[in-house]
Coordinates of C-alpha atoms in Angstrom, one line a residue:
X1 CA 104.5 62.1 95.5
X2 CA 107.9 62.2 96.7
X3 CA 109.2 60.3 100.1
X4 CA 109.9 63.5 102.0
X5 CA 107.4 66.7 101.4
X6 CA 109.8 70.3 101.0
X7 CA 107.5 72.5 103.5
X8 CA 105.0 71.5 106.4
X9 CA 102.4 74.0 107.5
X10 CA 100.2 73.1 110.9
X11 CA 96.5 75.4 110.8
X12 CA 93.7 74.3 108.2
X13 CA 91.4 77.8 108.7
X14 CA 91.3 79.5 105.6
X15 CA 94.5 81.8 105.8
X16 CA 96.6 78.2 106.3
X17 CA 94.7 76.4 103.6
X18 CA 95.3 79.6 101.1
X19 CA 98.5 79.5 102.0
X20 CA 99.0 75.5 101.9
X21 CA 97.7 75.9 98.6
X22 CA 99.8 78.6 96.9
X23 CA 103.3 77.1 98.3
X24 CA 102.1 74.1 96.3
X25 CA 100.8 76.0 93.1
X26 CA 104.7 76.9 93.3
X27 CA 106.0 73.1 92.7
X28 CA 106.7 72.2 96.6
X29 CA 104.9 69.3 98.2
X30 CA 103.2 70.2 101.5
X31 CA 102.7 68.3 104.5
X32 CA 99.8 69.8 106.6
X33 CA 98.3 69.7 110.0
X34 CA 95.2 70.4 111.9
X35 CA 94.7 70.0 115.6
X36 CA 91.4 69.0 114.8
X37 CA 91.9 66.0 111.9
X38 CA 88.7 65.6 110.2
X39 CA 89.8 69.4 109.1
X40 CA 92.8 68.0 107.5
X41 CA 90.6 64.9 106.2
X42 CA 88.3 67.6 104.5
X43 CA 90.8 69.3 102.8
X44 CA 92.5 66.2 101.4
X45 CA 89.1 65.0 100.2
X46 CA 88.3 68.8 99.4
X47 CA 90.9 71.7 98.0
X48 CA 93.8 69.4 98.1
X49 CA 92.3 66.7 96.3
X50 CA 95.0 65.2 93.4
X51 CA 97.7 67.9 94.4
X52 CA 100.7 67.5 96.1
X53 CA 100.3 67.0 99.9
X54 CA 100.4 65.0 102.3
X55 CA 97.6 65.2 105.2
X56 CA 99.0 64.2 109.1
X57 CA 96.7 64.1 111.8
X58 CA 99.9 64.0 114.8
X59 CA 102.9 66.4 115.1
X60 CA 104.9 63.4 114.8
X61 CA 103.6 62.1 111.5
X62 CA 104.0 65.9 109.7
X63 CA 107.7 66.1 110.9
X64 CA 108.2 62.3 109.9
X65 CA 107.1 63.4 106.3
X66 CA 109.5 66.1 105.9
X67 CA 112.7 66.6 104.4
X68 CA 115.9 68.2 106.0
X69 CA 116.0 70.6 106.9
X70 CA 113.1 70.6 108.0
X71 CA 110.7 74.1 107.8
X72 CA 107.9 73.8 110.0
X73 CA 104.8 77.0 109.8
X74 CA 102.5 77.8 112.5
X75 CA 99.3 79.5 110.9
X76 CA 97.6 79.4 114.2
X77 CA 96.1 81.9 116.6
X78 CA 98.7 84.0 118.0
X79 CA 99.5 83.9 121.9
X80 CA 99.5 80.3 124.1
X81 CA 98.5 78.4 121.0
X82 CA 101.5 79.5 119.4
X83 CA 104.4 78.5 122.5
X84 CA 102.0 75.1 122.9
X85 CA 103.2 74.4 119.0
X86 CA 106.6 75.1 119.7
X87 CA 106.9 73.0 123.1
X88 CA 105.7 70.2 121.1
X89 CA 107.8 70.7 118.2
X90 CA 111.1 71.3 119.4
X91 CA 111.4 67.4 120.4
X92 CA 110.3 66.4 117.4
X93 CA 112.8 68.7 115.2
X94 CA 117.0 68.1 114.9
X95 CA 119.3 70.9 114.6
X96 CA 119.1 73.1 112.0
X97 CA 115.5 72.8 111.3
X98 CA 113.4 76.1 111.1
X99 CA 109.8 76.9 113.0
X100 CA 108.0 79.5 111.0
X101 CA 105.4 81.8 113.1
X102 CA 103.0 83.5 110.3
X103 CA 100.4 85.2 112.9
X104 CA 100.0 88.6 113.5
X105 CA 102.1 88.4 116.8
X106 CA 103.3 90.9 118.8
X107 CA 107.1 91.6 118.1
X108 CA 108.7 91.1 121.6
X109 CA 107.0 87.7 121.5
X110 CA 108.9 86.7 118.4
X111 CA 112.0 88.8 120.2
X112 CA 111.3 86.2 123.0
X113 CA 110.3 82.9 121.4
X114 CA 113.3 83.5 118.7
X115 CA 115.9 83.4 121.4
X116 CA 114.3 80.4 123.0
X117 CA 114.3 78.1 119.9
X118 CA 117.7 79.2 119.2
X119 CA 119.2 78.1 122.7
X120 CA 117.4 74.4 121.4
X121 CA 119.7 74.8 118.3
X122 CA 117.1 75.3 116.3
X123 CA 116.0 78.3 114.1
X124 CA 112.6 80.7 114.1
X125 CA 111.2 82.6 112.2
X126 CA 108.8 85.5 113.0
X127 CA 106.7 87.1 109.6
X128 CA 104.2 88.9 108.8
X129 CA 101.7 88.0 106.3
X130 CA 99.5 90.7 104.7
X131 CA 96.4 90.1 102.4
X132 CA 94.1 88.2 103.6
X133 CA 93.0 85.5 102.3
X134 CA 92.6 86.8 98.7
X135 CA 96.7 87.5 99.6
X136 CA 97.4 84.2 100.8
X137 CA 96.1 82.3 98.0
X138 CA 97.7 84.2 95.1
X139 CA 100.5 86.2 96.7
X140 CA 101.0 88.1 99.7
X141 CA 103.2 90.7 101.0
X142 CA 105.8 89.0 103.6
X143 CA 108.0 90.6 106.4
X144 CA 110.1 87.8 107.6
X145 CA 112.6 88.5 110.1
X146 CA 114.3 86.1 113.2
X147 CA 117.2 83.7 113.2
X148 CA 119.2 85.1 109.7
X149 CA 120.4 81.3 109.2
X150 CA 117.0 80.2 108.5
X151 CA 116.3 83.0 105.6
X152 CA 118.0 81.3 102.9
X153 CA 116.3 77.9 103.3
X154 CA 112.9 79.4 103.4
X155 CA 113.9 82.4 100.5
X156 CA 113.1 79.9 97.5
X157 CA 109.3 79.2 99.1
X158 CA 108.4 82.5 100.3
X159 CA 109.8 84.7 97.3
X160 CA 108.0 82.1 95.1
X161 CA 104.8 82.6 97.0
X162 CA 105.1 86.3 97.5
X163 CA 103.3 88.8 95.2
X164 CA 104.7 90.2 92.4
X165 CA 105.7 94.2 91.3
X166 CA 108.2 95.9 89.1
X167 CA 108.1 96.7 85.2
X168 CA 108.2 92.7 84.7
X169 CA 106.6 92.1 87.5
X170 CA 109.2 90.0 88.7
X171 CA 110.6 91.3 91.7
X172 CA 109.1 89.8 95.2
X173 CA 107.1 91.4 97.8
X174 CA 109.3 88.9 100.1
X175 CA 112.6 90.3 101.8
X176 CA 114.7 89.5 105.0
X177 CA 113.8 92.4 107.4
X178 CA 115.8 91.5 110.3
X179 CA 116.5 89.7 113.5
X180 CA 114.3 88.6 115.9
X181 CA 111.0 90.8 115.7
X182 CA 112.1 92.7 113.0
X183 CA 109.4 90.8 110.7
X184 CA 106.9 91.3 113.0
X185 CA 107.3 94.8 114.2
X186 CA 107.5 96.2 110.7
X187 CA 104.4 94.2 109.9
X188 CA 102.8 95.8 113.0
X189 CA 103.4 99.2 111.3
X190 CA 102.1 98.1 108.3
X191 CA 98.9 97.4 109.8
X192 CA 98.9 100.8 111.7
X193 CA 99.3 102.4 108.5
X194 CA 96.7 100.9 107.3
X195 CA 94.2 101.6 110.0
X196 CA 95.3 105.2 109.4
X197 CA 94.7 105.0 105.8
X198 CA 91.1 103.4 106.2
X199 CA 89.7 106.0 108.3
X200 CA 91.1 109.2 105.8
X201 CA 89.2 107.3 103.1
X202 CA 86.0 107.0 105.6
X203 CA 86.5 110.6 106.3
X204 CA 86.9 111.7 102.5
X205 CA 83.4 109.9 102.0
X206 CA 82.0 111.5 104.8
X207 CA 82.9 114.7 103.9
X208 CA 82.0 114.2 100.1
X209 CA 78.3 112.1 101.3
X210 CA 77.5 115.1 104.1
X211 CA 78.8 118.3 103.0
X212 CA 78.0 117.7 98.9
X213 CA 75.4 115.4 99.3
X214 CA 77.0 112.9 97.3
X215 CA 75.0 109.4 95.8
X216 CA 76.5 106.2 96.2
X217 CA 77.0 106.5 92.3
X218 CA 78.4 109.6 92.8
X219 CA 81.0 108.2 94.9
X220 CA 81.7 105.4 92.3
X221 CA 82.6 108.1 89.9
X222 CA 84.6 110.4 92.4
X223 CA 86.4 107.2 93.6
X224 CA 87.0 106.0 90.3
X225 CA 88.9 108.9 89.5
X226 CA 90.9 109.0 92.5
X227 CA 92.1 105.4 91.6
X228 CA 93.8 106.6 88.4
X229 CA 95.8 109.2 89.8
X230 CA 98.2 109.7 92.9
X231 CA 95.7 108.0 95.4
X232 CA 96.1 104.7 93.0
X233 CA 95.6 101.8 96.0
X234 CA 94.1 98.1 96.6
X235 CA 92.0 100.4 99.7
X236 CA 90.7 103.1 97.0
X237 CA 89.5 100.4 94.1
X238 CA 88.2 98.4 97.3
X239 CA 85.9 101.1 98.4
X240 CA 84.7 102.5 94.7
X241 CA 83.6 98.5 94.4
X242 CA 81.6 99.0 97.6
X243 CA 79.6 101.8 96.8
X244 CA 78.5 99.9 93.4
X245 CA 77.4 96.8 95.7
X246 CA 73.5 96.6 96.1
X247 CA 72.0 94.4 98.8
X248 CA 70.1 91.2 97.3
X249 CA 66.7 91.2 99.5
X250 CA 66.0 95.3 99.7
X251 CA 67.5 96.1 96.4
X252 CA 69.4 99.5 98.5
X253 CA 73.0 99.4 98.5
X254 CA 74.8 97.5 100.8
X255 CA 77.3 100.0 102.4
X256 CA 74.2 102.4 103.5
X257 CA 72.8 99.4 105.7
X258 CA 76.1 98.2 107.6
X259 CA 76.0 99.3 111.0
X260 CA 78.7 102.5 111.6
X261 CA 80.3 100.6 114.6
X262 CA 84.4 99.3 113.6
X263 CA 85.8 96.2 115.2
X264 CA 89.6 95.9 115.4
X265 CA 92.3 92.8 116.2
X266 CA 94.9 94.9 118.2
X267 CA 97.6 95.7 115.5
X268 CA 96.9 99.9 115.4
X269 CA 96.3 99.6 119.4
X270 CA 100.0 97.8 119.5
X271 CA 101.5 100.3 116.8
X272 CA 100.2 103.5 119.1
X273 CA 101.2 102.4 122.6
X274 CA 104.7 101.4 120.9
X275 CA 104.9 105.0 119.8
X276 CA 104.2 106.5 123.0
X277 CA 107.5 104.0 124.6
X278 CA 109.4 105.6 122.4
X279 CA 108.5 108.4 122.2
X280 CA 107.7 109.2 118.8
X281 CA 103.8 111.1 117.7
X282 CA 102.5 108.5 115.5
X283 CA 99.0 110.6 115.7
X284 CA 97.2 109.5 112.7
X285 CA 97.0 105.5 113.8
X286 CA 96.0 106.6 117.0
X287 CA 93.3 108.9 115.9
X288 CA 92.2 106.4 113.7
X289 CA 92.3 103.4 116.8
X290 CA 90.2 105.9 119.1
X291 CA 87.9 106.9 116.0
X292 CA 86.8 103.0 116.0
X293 CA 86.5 103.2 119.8
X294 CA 84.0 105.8 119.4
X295 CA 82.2 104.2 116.4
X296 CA 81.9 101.5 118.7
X297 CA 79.9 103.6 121.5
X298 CA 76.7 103.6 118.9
X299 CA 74.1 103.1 121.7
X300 CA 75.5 106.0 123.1
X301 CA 76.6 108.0 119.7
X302 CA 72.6 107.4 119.5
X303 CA 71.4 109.3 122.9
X304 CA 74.0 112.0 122.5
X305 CA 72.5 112.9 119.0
X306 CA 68.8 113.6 120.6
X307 CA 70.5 115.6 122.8
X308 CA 74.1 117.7 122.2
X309 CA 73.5 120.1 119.6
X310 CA 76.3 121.8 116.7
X311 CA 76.6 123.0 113.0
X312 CA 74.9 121.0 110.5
X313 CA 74.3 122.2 106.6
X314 CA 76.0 121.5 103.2
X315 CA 79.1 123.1 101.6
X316 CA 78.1 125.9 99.6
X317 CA 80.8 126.4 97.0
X318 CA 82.1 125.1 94.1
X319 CA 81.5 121.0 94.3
X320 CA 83.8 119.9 91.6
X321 CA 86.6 122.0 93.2
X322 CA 85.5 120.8 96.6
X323 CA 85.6 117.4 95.6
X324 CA 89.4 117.7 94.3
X325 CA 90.5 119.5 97.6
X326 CA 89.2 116.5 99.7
X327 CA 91.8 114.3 97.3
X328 CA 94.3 116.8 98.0
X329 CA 93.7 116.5 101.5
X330 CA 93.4 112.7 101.3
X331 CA 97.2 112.5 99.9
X332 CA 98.7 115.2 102.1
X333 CA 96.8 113.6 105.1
X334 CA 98.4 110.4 104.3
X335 CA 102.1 110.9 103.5
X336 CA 102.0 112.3 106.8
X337 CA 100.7 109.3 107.5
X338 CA 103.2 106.9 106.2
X339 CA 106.0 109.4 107.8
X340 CA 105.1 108.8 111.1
X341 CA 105.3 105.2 110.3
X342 CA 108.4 105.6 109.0
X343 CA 109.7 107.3 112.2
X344 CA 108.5 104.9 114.1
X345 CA 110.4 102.4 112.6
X346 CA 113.5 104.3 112.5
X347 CA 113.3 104.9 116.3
X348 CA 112.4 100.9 117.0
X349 CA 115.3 100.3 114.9
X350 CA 117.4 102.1 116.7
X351 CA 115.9 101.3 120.3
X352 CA 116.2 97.2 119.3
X353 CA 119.2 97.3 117.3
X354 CA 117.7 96.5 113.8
X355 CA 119.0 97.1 110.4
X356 CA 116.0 98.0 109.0
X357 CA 116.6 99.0 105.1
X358 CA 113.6 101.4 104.5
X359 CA 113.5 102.0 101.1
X360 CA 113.2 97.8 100.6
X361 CA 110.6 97.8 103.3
X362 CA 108.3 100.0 100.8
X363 CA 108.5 97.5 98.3
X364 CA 107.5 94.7 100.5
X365 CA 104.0 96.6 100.7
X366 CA 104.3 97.4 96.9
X367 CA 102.0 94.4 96.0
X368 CA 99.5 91.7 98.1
X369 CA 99.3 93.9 101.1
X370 CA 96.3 95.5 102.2
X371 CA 97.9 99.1 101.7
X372 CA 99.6 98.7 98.4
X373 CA 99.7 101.2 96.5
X374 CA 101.4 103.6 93.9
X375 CA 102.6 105.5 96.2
X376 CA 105.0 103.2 97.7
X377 CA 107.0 103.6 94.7
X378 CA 107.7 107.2 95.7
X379 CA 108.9 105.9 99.1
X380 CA 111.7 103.5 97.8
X381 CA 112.8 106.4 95.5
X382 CA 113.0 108.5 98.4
X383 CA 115.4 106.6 100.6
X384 CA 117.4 105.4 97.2
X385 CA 117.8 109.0 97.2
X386 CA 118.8 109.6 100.6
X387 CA 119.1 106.6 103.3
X388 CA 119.4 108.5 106.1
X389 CA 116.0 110.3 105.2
X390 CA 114.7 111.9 108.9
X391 CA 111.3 112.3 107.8
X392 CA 109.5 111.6 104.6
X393 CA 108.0 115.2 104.3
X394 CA 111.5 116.6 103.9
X395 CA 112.0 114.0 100.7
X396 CA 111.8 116.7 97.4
X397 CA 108.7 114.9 96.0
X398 CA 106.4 114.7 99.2
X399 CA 107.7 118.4 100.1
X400 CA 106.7 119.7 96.7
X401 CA 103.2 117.4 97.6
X402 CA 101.9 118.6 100.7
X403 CA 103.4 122.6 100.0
X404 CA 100.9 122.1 97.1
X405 CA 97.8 120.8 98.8
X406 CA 98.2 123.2 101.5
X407 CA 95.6 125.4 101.0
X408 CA 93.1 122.7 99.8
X409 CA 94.0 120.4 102.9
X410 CA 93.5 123.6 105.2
X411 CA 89.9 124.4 103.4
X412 CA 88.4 120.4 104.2
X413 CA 89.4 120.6 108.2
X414 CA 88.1 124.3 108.5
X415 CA 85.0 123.3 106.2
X416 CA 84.7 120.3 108.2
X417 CA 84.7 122.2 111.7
X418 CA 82.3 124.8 110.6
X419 CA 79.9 122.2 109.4
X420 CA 80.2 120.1 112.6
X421 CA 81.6 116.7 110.5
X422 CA 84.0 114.9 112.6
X423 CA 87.6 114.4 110.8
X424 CA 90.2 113.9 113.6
X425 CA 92.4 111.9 111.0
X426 CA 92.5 114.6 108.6
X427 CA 92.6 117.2 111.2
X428 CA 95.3 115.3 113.4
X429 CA 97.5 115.3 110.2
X430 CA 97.6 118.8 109.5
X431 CA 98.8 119.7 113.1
X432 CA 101.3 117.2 113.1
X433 CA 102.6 119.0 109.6
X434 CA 102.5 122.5 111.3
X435 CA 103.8 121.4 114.6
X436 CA 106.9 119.6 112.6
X437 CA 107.4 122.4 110.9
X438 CA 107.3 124.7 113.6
X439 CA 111.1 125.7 115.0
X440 CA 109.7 126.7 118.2
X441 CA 106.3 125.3 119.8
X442 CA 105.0 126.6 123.5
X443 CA 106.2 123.9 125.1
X444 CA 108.6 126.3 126.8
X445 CA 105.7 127.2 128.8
X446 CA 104.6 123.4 129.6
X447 CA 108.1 122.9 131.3
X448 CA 107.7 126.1 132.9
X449 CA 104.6 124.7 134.0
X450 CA 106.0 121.2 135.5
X451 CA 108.9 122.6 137.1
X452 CA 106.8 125.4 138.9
X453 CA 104.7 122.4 140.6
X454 CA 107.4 119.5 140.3
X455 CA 110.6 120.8 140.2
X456 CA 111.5 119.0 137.3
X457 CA 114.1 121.5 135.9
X458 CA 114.3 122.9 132.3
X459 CA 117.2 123.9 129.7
X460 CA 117.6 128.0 128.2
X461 CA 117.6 129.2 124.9
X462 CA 120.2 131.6 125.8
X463 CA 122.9 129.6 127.7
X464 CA 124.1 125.6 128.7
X465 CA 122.5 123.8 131.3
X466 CA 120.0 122.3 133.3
X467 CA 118.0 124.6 135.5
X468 CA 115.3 125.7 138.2
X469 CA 113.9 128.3 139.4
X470 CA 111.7 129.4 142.5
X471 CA 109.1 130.2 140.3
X472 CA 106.6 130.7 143.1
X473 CA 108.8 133.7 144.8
X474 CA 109.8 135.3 141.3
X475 CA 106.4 135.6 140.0
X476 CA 104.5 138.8 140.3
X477 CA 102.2 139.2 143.6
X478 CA 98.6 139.2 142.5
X479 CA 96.7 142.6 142.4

């Protein structure tokens, strides 16, 4: 063991062990921290047993075992914990030395804390870490972004630790995003996206379980399919697994007897009132944030059902071809997905001053991250193509994509309504499409509207300006 340890990290739960124990699978020595000790004792005696680390049970003893300068991670809840850590810290640390905040925090907290270490001379770091614990252990995705100075003296660690992708598989899901909650923000979208993602794929299954009737094996098969194709994803292989899963007691399968109601930490709920400061219709994350609100109502959800009535009945054409329109709508529904995403970021960069490079960004979710995919690959191509892309739907390949799954896309939402099977996901996708597409939309008569009760002005068609009118003594007398 050497005198000084390369790394500390304080938070023993299992996305800090995991963690802990990839940086070490990578050659560093570790120097780790729990607030409560016998944690750190039972992962000396436990995981870490024979490795390289060294197990502290004080703030003073972890920074005492590190070298300069010294790089300091906070895998701990986000919010007070996380400014407590940092209070304590900053004594204890000399100029120079870096504080690392791997939480899913919210980005003007890293904007904040990232300018308050700095004014101590020290440096911060803000990043997102994506892949759960399966991610942590053998190679997440990481959005790190804060106090540039402190990226090159954590690159060696966190592109070791990062997953892998490329034809060698050699190139890091790790880059510098940007200053001060760069990291965090884009990691934030990520994690939108992803809610998005997750409830097209419930809404695919749904379609395929209700309107074709569907058996769990069935779904296997459909699923399996879709995973060798366009719709190639960590989200699509999960859910094929789950509908092979049977339950040990009742023999049934297992996804049939978990309770329809969704929980959620906060990340898609951030990512949609974000979009509405700026101003930008990131629809299908908050569809998919209101469709776990509602999957939450289930007591209710249950007395409605004995009472409102609607459509019900299977689909009665061809099922093969149905089954290959919902994947066509599935991957039109979700590059519109991933485009609003990618608005969103270009508008945040803009409103915060952030040099986000979005073609890199795609790789960063290329491999470990929850919403890795194929896909992605088609992304980076597009802004290598064209780095001022406006919107991902006007990139030739995604274009060409949705133009051909038009008709397919338009046959699950109108199949859907007529058969009374919720998609708002699916649905919300395709009138984002037409209303982007659209040169002209009525909200000329919306602004009519607010400026007849509010005076709130509006511009012409016809000439320069800003107007109002007296709409009240121009309009027509009533018969």
């Amino acid at each position: 063991m050497p005198d000084k340890c390369d790394f500390g990290l304080v938070g023993l739960a299992v996305m800090g062990e995991n963690l802990a124990l990839n940086i070490e699978s990578r050659g560093y020595s570790v120097a780790v921290f729990n607030r409560t000790t016998s944690k750190v004792d039972d992962f000396m005696a436990g995981r870490a047993k024979g490795k390289n680390f060294v197990g502290c049970h004080s703030l003073e003893e972890l920074i005492a075992n590190l070298a300069a300068p010294r790089k300091v991670m906070l895998m701990v809840k986000a919010g007070p914990a996380v400014d407590a850590f940092i209070e304590t810290l900053i004594p204890l640390l000399a100029p120079g030395d870096v504080i690392i905040d791997g939480g899913n925090t919210h980005f003007t907290e890293t904007e904040r804390r990232t300018e308050y270490v700095e004014s101590k001379g020290l440096l911060y770091i803000g990043t997102g870490v994506s892949g759960g614990e399966e991610g942590a252990l053998k190679g997440p995705s990481m959005m790190p972004g804060g106090s540039e100075k402190a990226w090159p003296l954590v690159k060696p660690v966190f592109q070791a630790i990062s997953a892998k992708v490329g034809p060698n598989g050699d190139i890091p899901c790790c880059e510098w995003v940007g200053p001060r909650g760069a990291g965090h923000y884009v990691k934030m979208v990520h994690n939108g996206i992803e809610y998005g993602d997750m409830q097209l794929i419930c809404e695919a299954y749904w379609m395929l379980k209700l309107a074709l009737g569907l058996s769990n094996d069935e779904l296997y098969d459909v699923f399996a399919e879709w995973n060798r194709g366009e719709l190639d994803s960590y989200l699509i292989e999960i859910s094929r697994d789950i509908f092979s899963v049977k339950d040990d007691e009742s023999g049934e399968f297992l996804v049939d007897l978990v309770l329809d109601t969704a929980g959620a930490k906060g990340t898609g709920k951030w990512m949609s009132q974000l979009a509405l400061d700026l101003g930008v219709p990131s629809t299908l994350v908050t569809q998919a944030v209101y469709a776990r609100s509602l999957s939450a109502m289930k007591d209710a959800r249950v007395r409605a059902s004995k009472t409102l009535g609607g459509p019900s009945g299977t689909y009665q054409g061809d099922r093969d071809e149905f089954i290959e329109q919902v994947r066509q709508a599935l991957y039109a529904s979700k590059i519109c997905s991933y485009a609003q995403g990618y608005v969103q970021m270009q508008a945040a960069a803009a409103e915060h001053d952030w040099p986000l490079q979005f073609g890199p960004i795609a790789l960063l979710w290329r491999g470990g991250c929850i919403i890795r995919a194929v896909f992605l690959e088609r992304i980076k191509d597009a802004f290598d193509a064209d780095p001022g892309l406006e919107n991902l739907l006007l990139a030739p390949y995604f274009k060409q994509a949705v133009e051909q799954s038009q008709t397919a896309w338009r046959n699950v939402v109108t199949t859907a309504v007529d058969l009374g099977i919720p998609v708002p996901a699916f649905a919300a996708a395709l009138a984002y499409y037409d209303s982007y597409r659209s040169a002209r939309l009525p909200a000329n008569l919306l602004q009519a509207q607010r400026d007849y009760f509010g005076a709130h002005t509006y511009h012409r068609v016809d000439k320069e300006g800003t107007f109002h009118s007296d709409w009240l003594r121009l309009r027509k007398p009533p018969e």
